XYZ file of C-alpha atoms in Angstrom:
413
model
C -3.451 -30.089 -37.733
C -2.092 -26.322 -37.442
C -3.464 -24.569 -34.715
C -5.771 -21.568 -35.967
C -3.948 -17.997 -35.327
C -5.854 -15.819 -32.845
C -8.832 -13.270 -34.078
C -6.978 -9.810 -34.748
C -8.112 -6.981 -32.298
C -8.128 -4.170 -34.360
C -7.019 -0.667 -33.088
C -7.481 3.340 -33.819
C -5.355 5.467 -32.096
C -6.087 9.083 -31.723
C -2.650 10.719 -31.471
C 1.116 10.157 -32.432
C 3.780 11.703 -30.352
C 5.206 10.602 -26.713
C 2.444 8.428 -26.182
C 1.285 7.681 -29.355
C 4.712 5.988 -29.831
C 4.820 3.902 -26.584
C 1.236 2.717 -27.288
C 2.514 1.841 -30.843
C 4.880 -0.187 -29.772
C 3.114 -1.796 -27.240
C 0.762 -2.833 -29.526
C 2.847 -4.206 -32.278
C 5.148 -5.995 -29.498
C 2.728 -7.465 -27.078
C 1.730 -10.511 -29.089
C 5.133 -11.052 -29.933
C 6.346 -12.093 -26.395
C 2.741 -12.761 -24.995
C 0.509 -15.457 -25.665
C -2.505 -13.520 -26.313
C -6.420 -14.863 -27.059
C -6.244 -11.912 -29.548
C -3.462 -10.713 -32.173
C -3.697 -6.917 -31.651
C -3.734 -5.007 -35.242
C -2.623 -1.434 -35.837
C -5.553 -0.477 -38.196
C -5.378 2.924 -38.691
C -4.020 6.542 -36.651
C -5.708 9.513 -36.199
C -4.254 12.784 -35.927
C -5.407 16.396 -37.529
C -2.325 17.332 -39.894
C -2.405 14.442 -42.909
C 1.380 14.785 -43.597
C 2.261 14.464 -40.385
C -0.410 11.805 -39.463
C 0.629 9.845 -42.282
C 4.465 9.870 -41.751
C 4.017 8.825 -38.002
C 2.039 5.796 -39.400
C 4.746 4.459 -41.719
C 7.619 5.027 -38.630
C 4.902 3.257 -36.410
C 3.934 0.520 -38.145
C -0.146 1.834 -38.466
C -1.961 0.726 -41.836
C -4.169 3.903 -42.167
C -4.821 7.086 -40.912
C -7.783 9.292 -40.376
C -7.603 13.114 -39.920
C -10.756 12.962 -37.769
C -11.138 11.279 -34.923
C -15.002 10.692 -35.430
C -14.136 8.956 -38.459
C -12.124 6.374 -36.781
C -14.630 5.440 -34.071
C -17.505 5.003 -37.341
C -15.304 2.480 -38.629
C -16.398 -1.182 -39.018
C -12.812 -2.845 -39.275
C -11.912 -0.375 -35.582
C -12.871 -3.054 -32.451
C -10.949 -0.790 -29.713
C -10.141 3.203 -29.658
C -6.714 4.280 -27.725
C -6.878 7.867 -27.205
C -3.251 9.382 -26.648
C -4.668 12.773 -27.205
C -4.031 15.962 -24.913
C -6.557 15.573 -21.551
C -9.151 18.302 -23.159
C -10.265 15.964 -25.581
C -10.373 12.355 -23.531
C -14.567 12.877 -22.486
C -15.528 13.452 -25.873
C -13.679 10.754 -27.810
C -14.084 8.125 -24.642
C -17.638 8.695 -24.680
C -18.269 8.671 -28.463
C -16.518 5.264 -28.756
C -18.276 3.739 -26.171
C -21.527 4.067 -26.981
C -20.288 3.359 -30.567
C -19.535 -0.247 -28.798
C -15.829 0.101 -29.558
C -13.544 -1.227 -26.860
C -11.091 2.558 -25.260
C -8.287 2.510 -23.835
C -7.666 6.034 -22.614
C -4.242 7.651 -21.003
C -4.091 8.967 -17.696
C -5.452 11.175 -15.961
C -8.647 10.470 -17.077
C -10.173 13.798 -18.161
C -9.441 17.593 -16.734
C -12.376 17.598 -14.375
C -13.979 15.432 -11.983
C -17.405 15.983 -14.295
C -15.558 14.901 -17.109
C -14.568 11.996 -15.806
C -17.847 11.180 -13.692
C -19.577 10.961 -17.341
C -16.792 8.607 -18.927
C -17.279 6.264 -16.038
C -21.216 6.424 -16.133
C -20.493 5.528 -20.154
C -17.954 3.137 -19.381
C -20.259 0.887 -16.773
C -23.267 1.341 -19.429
C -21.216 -0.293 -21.947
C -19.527 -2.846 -19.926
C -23.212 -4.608 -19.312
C -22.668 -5.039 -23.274
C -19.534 -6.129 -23.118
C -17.718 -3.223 -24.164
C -14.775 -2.451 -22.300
C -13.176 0.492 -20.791
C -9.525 0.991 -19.249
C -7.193 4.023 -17.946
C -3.704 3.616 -18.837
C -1.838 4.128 -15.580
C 1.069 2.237 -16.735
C 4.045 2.009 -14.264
C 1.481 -0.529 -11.944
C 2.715 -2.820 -14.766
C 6.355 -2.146 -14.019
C 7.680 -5.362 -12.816
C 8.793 -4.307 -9.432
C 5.694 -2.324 -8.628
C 3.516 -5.205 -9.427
C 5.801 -7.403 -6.820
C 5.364 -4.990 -4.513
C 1.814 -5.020 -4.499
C 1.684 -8.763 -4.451
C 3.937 -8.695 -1.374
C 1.801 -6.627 0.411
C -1.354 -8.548 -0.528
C 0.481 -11.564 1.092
C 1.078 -9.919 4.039
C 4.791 -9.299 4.093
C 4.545 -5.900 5.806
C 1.980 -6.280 7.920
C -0.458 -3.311 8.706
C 0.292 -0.622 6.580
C 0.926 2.527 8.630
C 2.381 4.939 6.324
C 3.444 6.249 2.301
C 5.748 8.391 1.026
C 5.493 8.859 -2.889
C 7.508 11.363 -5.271
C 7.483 12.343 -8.986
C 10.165 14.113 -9.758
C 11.420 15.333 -13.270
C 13.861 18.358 -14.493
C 12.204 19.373 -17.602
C 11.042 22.630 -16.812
C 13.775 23.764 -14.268
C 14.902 26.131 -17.258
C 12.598 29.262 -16.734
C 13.167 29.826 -20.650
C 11.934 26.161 -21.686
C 9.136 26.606 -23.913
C 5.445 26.615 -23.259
C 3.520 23.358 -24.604
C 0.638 22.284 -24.278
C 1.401 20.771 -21.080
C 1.566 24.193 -19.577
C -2.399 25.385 -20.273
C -4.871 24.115 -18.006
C -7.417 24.321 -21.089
C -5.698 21.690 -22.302
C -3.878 19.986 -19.444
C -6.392 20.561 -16.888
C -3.334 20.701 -14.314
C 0.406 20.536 -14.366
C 2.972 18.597 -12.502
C 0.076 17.688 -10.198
C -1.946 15.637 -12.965
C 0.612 14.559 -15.526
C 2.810 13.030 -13.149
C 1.023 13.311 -9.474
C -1.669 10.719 -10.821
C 0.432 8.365 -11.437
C 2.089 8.340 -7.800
C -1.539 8.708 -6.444
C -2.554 5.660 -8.622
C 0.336 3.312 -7.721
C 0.000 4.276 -3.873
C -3.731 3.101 -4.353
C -2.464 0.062 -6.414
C 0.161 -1.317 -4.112
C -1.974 -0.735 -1.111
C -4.827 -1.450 -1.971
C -6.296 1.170 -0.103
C -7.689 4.338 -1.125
C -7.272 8.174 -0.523
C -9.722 9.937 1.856
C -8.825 13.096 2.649
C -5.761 15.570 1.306
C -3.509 19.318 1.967
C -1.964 20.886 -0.079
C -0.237 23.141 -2.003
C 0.614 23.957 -5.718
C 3.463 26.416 -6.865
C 4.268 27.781 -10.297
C 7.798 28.869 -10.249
C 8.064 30.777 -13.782
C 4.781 32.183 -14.682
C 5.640 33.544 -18.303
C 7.611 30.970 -21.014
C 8.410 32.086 -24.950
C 5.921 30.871 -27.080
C 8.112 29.578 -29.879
C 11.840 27.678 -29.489
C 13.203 24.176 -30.196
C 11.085 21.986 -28.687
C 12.985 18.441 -27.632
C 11.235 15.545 -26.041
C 8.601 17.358 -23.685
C 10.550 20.424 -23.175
C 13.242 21.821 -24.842
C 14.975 25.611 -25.477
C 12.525 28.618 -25.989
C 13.581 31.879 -28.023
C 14.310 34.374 -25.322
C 15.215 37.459 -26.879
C 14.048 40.364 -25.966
C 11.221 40.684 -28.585
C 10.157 37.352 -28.492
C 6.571 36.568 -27.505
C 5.993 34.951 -24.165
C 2.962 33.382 -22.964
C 1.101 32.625 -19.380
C 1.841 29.219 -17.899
C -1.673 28.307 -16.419
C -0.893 25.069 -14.480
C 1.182 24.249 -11.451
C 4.572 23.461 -11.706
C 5.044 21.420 -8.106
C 2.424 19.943 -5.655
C 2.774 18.935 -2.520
C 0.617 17.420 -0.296
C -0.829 15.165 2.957
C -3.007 12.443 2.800
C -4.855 10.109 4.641
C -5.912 6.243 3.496
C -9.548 4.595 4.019
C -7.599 1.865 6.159
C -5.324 4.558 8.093
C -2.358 5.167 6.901
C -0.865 8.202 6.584
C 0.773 9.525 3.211
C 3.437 11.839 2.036
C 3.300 13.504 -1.925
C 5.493 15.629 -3.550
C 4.894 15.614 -7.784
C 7.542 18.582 -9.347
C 8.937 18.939 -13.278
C 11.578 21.782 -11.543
C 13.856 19.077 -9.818
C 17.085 19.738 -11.251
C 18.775 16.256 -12.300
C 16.078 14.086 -11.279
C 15.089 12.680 -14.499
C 12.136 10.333 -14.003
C 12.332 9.687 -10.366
C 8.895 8.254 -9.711
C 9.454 6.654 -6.094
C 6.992 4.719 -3.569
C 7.846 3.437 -0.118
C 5.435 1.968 2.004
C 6.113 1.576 5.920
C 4.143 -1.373 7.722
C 4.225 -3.058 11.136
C 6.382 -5.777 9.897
C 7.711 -4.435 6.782
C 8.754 -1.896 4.499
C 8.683 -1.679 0.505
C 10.941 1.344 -1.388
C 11.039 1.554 -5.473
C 12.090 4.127 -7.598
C 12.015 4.294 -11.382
C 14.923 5.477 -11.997
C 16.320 1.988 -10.755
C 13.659 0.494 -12.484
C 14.427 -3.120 -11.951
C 14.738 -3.202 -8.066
C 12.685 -3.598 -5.155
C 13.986 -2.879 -2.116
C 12.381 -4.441 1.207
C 13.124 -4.903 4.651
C 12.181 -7.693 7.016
C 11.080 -6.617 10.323
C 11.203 -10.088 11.562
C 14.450 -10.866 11.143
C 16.805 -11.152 13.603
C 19.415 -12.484 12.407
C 21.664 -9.890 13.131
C 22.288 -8.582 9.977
C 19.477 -6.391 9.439
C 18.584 -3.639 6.776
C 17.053 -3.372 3.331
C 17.875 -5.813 0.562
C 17.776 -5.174 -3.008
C 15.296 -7.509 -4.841
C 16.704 -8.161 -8.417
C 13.194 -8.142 -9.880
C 14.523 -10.191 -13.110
C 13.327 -13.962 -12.202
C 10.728 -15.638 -14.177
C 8.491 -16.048 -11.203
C 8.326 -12.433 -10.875
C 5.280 -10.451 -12.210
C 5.346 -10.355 -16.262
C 9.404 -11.038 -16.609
C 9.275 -14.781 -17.528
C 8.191 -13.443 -21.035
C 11.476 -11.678 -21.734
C 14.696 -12.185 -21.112
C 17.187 -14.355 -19.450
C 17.299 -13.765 -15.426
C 19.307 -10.545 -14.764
C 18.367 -8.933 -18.052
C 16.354 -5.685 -16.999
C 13.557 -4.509 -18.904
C 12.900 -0.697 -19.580
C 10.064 1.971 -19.442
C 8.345 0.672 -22.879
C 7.885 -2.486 -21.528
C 5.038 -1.192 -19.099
C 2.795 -0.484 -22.111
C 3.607 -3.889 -23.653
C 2.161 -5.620 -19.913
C -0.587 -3.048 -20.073
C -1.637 -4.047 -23.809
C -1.216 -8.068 -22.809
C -3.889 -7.813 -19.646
C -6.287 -5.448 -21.993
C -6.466 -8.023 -24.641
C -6.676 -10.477 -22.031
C -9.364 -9.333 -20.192
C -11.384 -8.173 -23.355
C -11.667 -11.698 -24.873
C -12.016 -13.232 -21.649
C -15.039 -10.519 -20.983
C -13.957 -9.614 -17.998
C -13.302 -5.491 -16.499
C -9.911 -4.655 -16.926
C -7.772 -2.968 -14.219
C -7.549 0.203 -13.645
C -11.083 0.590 -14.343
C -13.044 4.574 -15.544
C -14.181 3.793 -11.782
C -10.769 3.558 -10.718
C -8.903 6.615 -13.065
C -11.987 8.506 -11.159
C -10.987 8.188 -7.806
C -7.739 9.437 -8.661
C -9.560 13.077 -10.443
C -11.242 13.246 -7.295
C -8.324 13.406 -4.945
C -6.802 15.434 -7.890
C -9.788 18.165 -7.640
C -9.125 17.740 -4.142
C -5.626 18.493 -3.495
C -6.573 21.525 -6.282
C -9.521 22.732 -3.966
C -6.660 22.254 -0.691
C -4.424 24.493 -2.109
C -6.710 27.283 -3.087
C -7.767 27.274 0.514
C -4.658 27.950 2.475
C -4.112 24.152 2.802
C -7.522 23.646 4.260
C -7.693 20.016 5.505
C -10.367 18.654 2.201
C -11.944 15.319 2.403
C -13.595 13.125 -0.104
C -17.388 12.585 0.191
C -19.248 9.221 0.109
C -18.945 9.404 -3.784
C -15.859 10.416 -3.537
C -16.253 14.362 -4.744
C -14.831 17.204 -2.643
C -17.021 18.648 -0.075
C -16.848 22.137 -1.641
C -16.667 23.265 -4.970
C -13.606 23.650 -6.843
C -13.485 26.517 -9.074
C -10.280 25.909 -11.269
C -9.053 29.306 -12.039
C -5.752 30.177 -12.416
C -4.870 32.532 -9.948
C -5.368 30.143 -7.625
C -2.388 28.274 -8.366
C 0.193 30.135 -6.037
């Protein structure tokens, strides 16, 4: 007797570009190469402008589309929400669908203020006592490598962890006459470099070492204050119209952070997030120093880990290169043949497989609302460091700054 197929999940998305299209294609892949309790189904897209909306469906592979995203969540045939949406709007939608009991999935960071987010995870553990479930979409933990070098470190392989170094570093806005997006205005963004691409290096430190962020200084730097308003805009950036006449407008966020940390078990970290480093691409790198050990990974060599052994002595010590391609190796044994890498959309096809996983098993999946807001919190942090002259800031007992961070502009030197 055939087996019976799997109940469909059914998804909304709010959103449609850079995101919008790796979450797409997670979600029509996943069950494809994953043996899932659910078959995720791309039920209809949300975005404001109908032609557009509607054109990104039929590339994407959605069967609707809203122009609202309030009429998505009141849907009966929507079981999960996956906001893609500029950071402005995350609270309101998150919260909406939640107590609307519709499974989110919400990108990273989490909101543009630690308030924000305090109220989606208050709304996320409300709902999760119904079974509703909430998850941030910090992706790159679900890079193969990464999630080998967290499970080495959970076995013990480098011993006491003493210190991190982490880096995000991108080129897109090295060009002073790029143009300004909506990247570039903390009413939208809440923060630049620091929280489009700083989070994730502050999430995957906290994810491989299973240890958290305590205390941070800092500072922030916005190397071209002024970008033209209009231009060609390609992939996040692109070529503004500089002429003389053109009209410019203020860039409101930070274009580099910097900044020292310390861990709840001790260590000692090192964080530099930047979109101004000529040639580096997507350079997201982690290395971890222990008593016995030490882990290095960077993105832009995606399918290597490298790790040395502090116990050998065999004479022929140094780092190896771990060709994270074997079956036995965190979420590869449901691609390819061993050797054949895998590539930055295949993070949001593992993230998709463990949501549907965990939802029909009824379990919380990782990272939690609780766990995107830890990371706003050391964001606000580092923010409230760097307003005051690198003032050493901790984290209270919740997990909030000691003093109040105010969030304006000017402070961003």
């Amino acid at each position: 007797m055939p087996q019976a197929e799997p109940a469909p999940l059914r998804i909304g998305m709010v959103g449609y570009a850079f995101m919008g299209a790796a979450h797409s294609h997670a979600w029509r892949s996943a069950h494809r190469f994953f043996d899932l309790p659910l078959t995720p189904q791309l039920t209809a897209l949300a975005g404001r402008n109908a032609t557009a909306v509607e054109e990104a469906a039929a590339r994407m592979g959605w069967a609707s589309t809203e122009t609202n995203w309030r009429a998505l969540i009141e849907r009966a045939d929507i079981d999960l929400i996956d906001i893609c949406s500029p950071g402005n709007t995350h609270a309101e939608i998150a919260i909406a669908a939640l107590r609307a009991g519709k499974h989110v999935l919400c990108e990273k960071p989490l909101a543009n203020t630690v308030a924000e987010a305090e109220e989606m995870a208050a709304a996320a553990s409300e709902a999760a006592r119904s079974g509703v479930f909430a998850m941030c979409g910090y992706s790159y933990r679900r890079t193969p490598a990464l999630a080998l070098a967290k499970r080495m470190v959970d076995d013990g392989r480098l011993g006491k962890i003493r210190q991190v170094r982490a880096q995000y570093l991108q080129d897109w806005l090295s060009d002073e006459n790029a143009p300004l997006t909506w990247r570039l205005d903390r009413n939208l963004s809440g923060s630049g470099a620091l929280g489009d691409i700083g989070a994730h290096i502050i999430d995957a430190a906290q994810f491989v070492t299973g240890q958290q962020i305590t205390g941070v200084s800092a500072l922030l730097e916005t190397f071209t204050r002024r970008r033209p308003v209009s231009g060609d805009f390609v992939g996040l950036g692109g070529h503004g119209d500089a002429g003389g006449d053109q009209p410019m407008g203020d860039v409101t966020v930070d274009d580099a952070a910097i900044f020292t940390a310390r861990f709840d078990g001790g260590p000692i970290g090192v964080f530099e997030a930047t979109r101004a480093a000529l040639g580096r691409k997507n350079a997201m790198r982690l290395e971890v120093n222990g008593s016995q050990g030490s882990l290095a990974f960077d993105f832009e060599d995606m399918n290597f880990l490298q790790f040395y052994d502090g116990g050998d002595r065999s004479g022929e010590q140094g780092f190896h290169r771990i060709m994270v391609t074997e079956p036995e190796h965190p979420y590869v044994g449901n691609w390819w043949p061993t050797g054949h890498g895998l590539g930055y959309e295949h993070g949001f096809t593992h993230q998709a497989a463990d949501l549907v996983t965990a939802i029909a098993a009824g379990s919380q999946p990782t990272p939690s609302f609780a766990d995107a807001l830890q990371v706003q919190r050391v964001l606000a942090a580092v923010e409230e460091s760097a307003a005051d002259d690198s003032r050493w800031t901790t984290l209270g007992t919740a997990g909030t700054a000691h003093s109040t961070l105010t969030n304006t502009a000017e402070e961003i030197r």
